Amino acid sequence: MTDDHGISRPTQSHILKLDNVTRVFGSGNQSVTAVDNVSLQIKHGQFVALVGRSGSGKTTLMNIMSGLDNPTSGHVEFDGKFLTDMSDGELVKLRRNKQGFIFQSFGLISLLSAYENVQLPLHISGTSWRERRRKAATALEMVGLAGRANHRPYELSGGEQQRVAIARALVSEPNILFADEPTGELDSVNALYISQILKDISKTNQVTIIAATHDPTLADMSDQIYRMQDGAIQN
């Protein structure tokens, strides 16, 4: 669907819907319920924080939301389609074209420049050189690193490295970003800066962001906070 300006708009208000999702690891007396009967909806362009202690189920829930893991029971609907109905090939295509991932450890390749790290997903997917160059430059500009494109990770601060990782996650123009402790390795100044970048991306580009975090600064920037304890969402 397009609006009066010819811009594509979502046909439904939510990008993610979870119905009674439970994830159990192990069996019998050795079983552990990592996610316990979670139901929620996340809107297009919403910035959501999953908060809770280590072991509360944040990362497991986020993995289920993204299709990296399957629930033991319940359903996950992504952009109108059930993830469990998708083939492995469809899930790969989904992650390549509609999802971006940001990790606590940055995950940059030390021998590559910031620009080369950012354009790598496009190179793997077979995008043309001209298009890779344009999209990588745009993504680096979005995170304020246009002037550092030729620097390698060891020449960048921790905050700058995380901004490169965010640019890499954005370069494929995803509908949604999954961020696992994106400020966990940063000092308070850089954590605030990264939190603001994520909020701006959500609002300006209508990208849905789901962040698992211990950081109250990041959580306060979000539109919605879900607090987790023992695998369940606390009301």
CSV table of C-alpha atoms in Angstrom, one decimal:
chain,number,residue,atom,x,y,z
A,1,MET,CA,0.0,0.0,0.0
A,2,THR,CA,1.2,3.5,-0.8
A,3,ASP,CA,0.2,6.9,0.6
A,4,ASP,CA,-0.7,10.1,-1.3
A,5,HIS,CA,3.0,10.7,-1.8
A,6,GLY,CA,3.7,7.3,-3.3
A,7,ILE,CA,5.6,6.1,-0.2
A,8,SER,CA,5.1,2.4,0.7
A,9,ARG,CA,3.2,2.0,4.0
A,10,PRO,CA,2.6,-1.2,6.0
A,11,THR,CA,-0.9,-2.7,5.6
A,12,GLN,CA,-1.1,-3.6,9.3
A,13,SER,CA,-0.1,-1.8,12.5
A,14,HIS,CA,2.2,-4.5,13.9
A,15,ILE,CA,5.3,-6.0,12.5
A,16,LEU,CA,5.6,-8.7,15.2
A,17,LYS,CA,2.9,-10.6,17.1
A,18,LEU,CA,3.5,-13.3,19.7
A,19,ASP,CA,0.7,-15.6,20.9
A,20,ASN,CA,1.4,-17.7,24.0
A,21,VAL,CA,5.0,-18.3,23.2
A,22,THR,CA,6.9,-20.7,25.4
A,23,ARG,CA,10.4,-22.0,25.1
A,24,VAL,CA,11.6,-25.0,27.1
A,25,PHE,CA,15.1,-26.4,27.1
A,26,GLY,CA,15.7,-30.0,28.2
A,27,SER,CA,13.0,-32.4,29.4
A,28,GLY,CA,11.6,-33.9,32.5
A,29,ASN,CA,13.3,-33.0,35.7
A,30,GLN,CA,16.1,-31.3,33.7
A,31,SER,CA,13.8,-28.9,31.8
A,32,VAL,CA,14.2,-25.1,32.0
A,33,THR,CA,11.5,-22.7,30.9
A,34,ALA,CA,13.4,-19.9,29.3
A,35,VAL,CA,10.3,-18.1,27.9
A,36,ASP,CA,7.0,-18.5,29.7
A,37,ASN,CA,3.7,-17.9,27.8
A,38,VAL,CA,4.6,-14.5,26.3
A,39,SER,CA,2.0,-12.7,24.2
A,40,LEU,CA,2.6,-9.2,22.8
A,41,GLN,CA,2.4,-7.1,19.6
A,42,ILE,CA,5.1,-4.7,18.4
A,43,LYS,CA,4.2,-1.9,15.9
A,44,HIS,CA,6.1,-0.8,12.8
A,45,GLY,CA,8.7,1.8,13.8
A,46,GLN,CA,8.4,1.1,17.5
A,47,PHE,CA,11.5,1.1,19.8
A,48,VAL,CA,11.1,-1.7,22.3
A,49,ALA,CA,13.4,-2.5,25.3
A,50,LEU,CA,13.5,-6.0,26.9
A,51,VAL,CA,14.9,-5.5,30.3
A,52,GLY,CA,15.7,-7.9,33.1
A,53,ARG,CA,18.5,-9.7,34.9
A,54,SER,CA,20.8,-12.2,33.2
A,55,GLY,CA,18.9,-15.4,32.7
A,56,SER,CA,15.5,-13.7,32.6
A,57,GLY,CA,14.9,-14.8,29.1
A,58,LYS,CA,15.5,-11.6,27.1
A,59,THR,CA,17.9,-13.0,24.5
A,60,THR,CA,16.0,-16.2,24.1
A,61,LEU,CA,12.8,-14.2,23.5
A,62,MET,CA,14.6,-12.0,21.0
A,63,ASN,CA,16.0,-15.1,19.2
A,64,ILE,CA,12.5,-16.4,18.9
A,65,MET,CA,11.2,-13.1,17.6
A,66,SER,CA,13.8,-13.1,14.8
A,67,GLY,CA,13.4,-16.7,13.8
A,68,LEU,CA,16.9,-17.8,15.1
A,69,ASP,CA,15.1,-20.1,17.5
A,70,ASN,CA,11.7,-21.8,17.5
A,71,PRO,CA,9.2,-21.8,20.4
A,72,THR,CA,8.3,-25.0,22.0
A,73,SER,CA,4.7,-23.8,21.8
A,74,GLY,CA,2.8,-20.7,20.6
A,75,HIS,CA,3.1,-18.7,17.4
A,76,VAL,CA,5.3,-15.9,16.1
A,77,GLU,CA,3.9,-13.8,13.3
A,78,PHE,CA,6.4,-11.6,11.4
A,79,ASP,CA,4.9,-9.0,9.0
A,80,GLY,CA,1.8,-11.1,8.6
A,81,LYS,CA,3.5,-14.5,8.2
A,82,PHE,CA,4.1,-17.3,10.8
A,83,LEU,CA,7.8,-17.9,11.2
A,84,THR,CA,7.3,-21.6,11.8
A,85,ASP,CA,5.6,-21.9,8.4
A,86,MET,CA,8.7,-20.6,6.6
A,87,SER,CA,11.4,-22.9,5.0
A,88,ASP,CA,15.0,-22.5,5.8
A,89,GLY,CA,15.5,-20.6,2.6
A,90,GLU,CA,12.7,-18.2,3.3
A,91,LEU,CA,14.1,-17.5,6.8
A,92,VAL,CA,17.6,-16.8,5.3
A,93,LYS,CA,15.9,-14.4,2.8
A,94,LEU,CA,14.0,-12.8,5.6
A,95,ARG,CA,17.1,-12.2,7.7
A,96,ARG,CA,19.0,-10.9,4.7
A,97,ASN,CA,16.4,-8.5,3.4
A,98,LYS,CA,14.2,-7.4,6.4
A,99,GLN,CA,16.2,-7.9,9.6
A,100,GLY,CA,19.4,-6.4,11.0
A,101,PHE,CA,21.4,-7.6,14.0
A,102,ILE,CA,23.6,-5.6,16.5
A,103,PHE,CA,25.7,-7.4,19.0
A,104,GLN,CA,27.5,-6.4,22.2
A,105,SER,CA,30.8,-7.5,20.8
A,106,PHE,CA,30.6,-5.4,17.6
A,107,GLY,CA,31.8,-8.3,15.4
A,108,LEU,CA,33.9,-6.2,13.0
A,109,ILE,CA,36.6,-7.7,10.8
A,110,SER,CA,39.9,-6.2,11.9
A,111,LEU,CA,41.5,-6.2,8.5
A,112,LEU,CA,38.7,-4.3,6.8
A,113,SER,CA,38.0,-0.6,7.0
A,114,ALA,CA,34.7,0.8,8.4
A,115,TYR,CA,33.3,1.1,4.9
A,116,GLU,CA,34.4,-2.4,3.9
A,117,ASN,CA,32.8,-3.8,7.1
A,118,VAL,CA,29.5,-2.0,6.4
A,119,GLN,CA,29.2,-3.0,2.8
A,120,LEU,CA,30.1,-6.7,3.4
A,121,PRO,CA,26.5,-7.9,3.8
A,122,LEU,CA,25.7,-6.3,0.4
A,123,HIS,CA,28.7,-7.9,-1.2
A,124,ILE,CA,27.7,-11.3,0.1
A,125,SER,CA,24.1,-10.9,-1.3
A,126,GLY,CA,25.5,-9.9,-4.8
A,127,THR,CA,24.6,-6.2,-4.8
A,128,SER,CA,26.4,-4.2,-7.4
A,129,TRP,CA,29.5,-2.3,-6.6
A,130,ARG,CA,27.8,1.1,-7.3
A,131,GLU,CA,24.9,0.3,-5.1
A,132,ARG,CA,27.1,-1.1,-2.3
A,133,ARG,CA,29.1,2.1,-2.3
A,134,ARG,CA,26.0,4.3,-2.2
A,135,LYS,CA,24.3,2.4,0.6
A,136,ALA,CA,27.4,2.0,2.7
A,137,ALA,CA,28.1,5.7,2.5
A,138,THR,CA,24.5,6.5,3.5
A,139,ALA,CA,24.6,4.1,6.5
A,140,LEU,CA,27.9,5.6,7.8
A,141,GLU,CA,26.5,9.1,7.4
A,142,MET,CA,23.4,8.1,9.5
A,143,VAL,CA,25.7,7.1,12.4
A,144,GLY,CA,27.9,10.1,12.1
A,145,LEU,CA,31.0,8.3,10.7
A,146,ALA,CA,31.2,9.5,7.1
A,147,GLY,CA,34.7,11.0,7.9
A,148,ARG,CA,36.0,7.7,9.4
A,149,ALA,CA,35.0,5.4,6.5
A,150,ASN,CA,38.6,4.4,5.7
A,151,HIS,CA,39.7,3.7,9.3
A,152,ARG,CA,40.1,0.1,10.5
A,153,PRO,CA,38.5,-1.1,13.8
A,154,TYR,CA,41.7,-0.7,15.8
A,155,GLU,CA,41.8,2.9,14.8
A,156,LEU,CA,38.3,3.6,16.2
A,157,SER,CA,37.0,4.0,19.8
A,158,GLY,CA,34.6,1.5,21.2
A,159,GLY,CA,31.7,3.8,20.6
A,160,GLU,CA,32.8,4.3,17.0
A,161,GLN,CA,33.1,0.6,16.5
A,162,GLN,CA,29.5,0.1,17.7
A,163,ARG,CA,28.4,2.8,15.3
A,164,VAL,CA,30.0,0.9,12.5
A,165,ALA,CA,28.2,-2.2,13.6
A,166,ILE,CA,24.9,-0.3,13.6
A,167,ALA,CA,25.7,1.0,10.1
A,168,ARG,CA,26.4,-2.5,8.9
A,169,ALA,CA,23.0,-3.6,10.3
A,170,LEU,CA,21.3,-0.8,8.5
A,171,VAL,CA,22.9,-1.1,5.1
A,172,SER,CA,20.4,-3.6,3.8
A,173,GLU,CA,17.6,-1.2,4.8
A,174,PRO,CA,15.8,-3.7,7.1
A,175,ASN,CA,12.4,-3.3,8.6
A,176,ILE,CA,13.6,-4.3,12.0
A,177,LEU,CA,16.8,-4.3,14.1
A,178,PHE,CA,17.5,-6.8,16.9
A,179,ALA,CA,20.1,-5.4,19.3
A,180,ASP,CA,21.5,-7.6,22.1
A,181,GLU,CA,23.1,-5.4,24.8
A,182,PRO,CA,24.2,-2.8,22.2
A,183,THR,CA,25.6,-0.5,24.9
A,184,GLY,CA,27.0,-3.3,27.2
A,185,GLU,CA,30.7,-2.6,26.4
A,186,LEU,CA,30.5,1.2,26.4
A,187,ASP,CA,31.1,3.9,28.9
A,188,SER,CA,28.1,6.1,29.9
A,189,VAL,CA,28.9,8.9,27.4
A,190,ASN,CA,29.0,6.5,24.4
A,191,ALA,CA,26.1,4.5,25.7
A,192,LEU,CA,24.0,7.6,25.7
A,193,TYR,CA,25.1,8.5,22.2
A,194,ILE,CA,24.3,5.0,20.8
A,195,SER,CA,20.9,5.1,22.5
A,196,GLN,CA,20.1,8.4,20.9
A,197,ILE,CA,21.2,7.1,17.5
A,198,LEU,CA,18.9,4.1,17.8
A,199,LYS,CA,16.0,6.3,18.8
A,200,ASP,CA,16.6,8.6,15.9
A,201,ILE,CA,16.8,5.6,13.4
A,202,SER,CA,13.5,4.3,14.8
A,203,LYS,CA,11.7,7.7,14.4
A,204,THR,CA,13.3,9.0,11.2
A,205,ASN,CA,13.5,5.8,9.2
A,206,GLN,CA,10.5,4.0,10.7
A,207,VAL,CA,12.7,1.0,11.6
A,208,THR,CA,11.4,-1.2,14.4
A,209,ILE,CA,14.1,-1.7,17.1
A,210,ILE,CA,14.0,-4.5,19.7
A,211,ALA,CA,16.9,-4.2,22.3
A,212,ALA,CA,17.7,-6.6,25.1
A,213,THR,CA,19.5,-4.5,27.6
A,214,HIS,CA,20.5,-3.9,31.2
A,215,ASP,CA,21.1,-0.2,30.5
A,216,PRO,CA,18.5,2.1,32.0
A,217,THR,CA,19.5,5.0,29.7
A,218,LEU,CA,18.8,2.9,26.6
A,219,ALA,CA,15.5,1.6,28.1
A,220,ASP,CA,14.4,5.1,28.9
A,221,MET,CA,14.9,6.1,25.2
A,222,SER,CA,12.5,3.4,24.1
A,223,ASP,CA,8.8,3.7,23.4
A,224,GLN,CA,7.9,0.5,25.3
A,225,ILE,CA,9.6,-1.4,28.1
A,226,TYR,CA,8.9,-5.1,28.7
A,227,ARG,CA,10.4,-6.3,32.0
A,228,MET,CA,11.2,-10.0,32.1
A,229,GLN,CA,11.6,-12.3,35.1
A,230,ASP,CA,11.9,-16.0,35.0
A,231,GLY,CA,11.0,-16.0,31.3
A,232,ALA,CA,7.7,-14.1,31.7
A,233,ILE,CA,6.7,-10.5,31.0
A,234,GLN,CA,5.9,-8.6,34.2
A,235,ASN,CA,2.8,-6.4,34.2
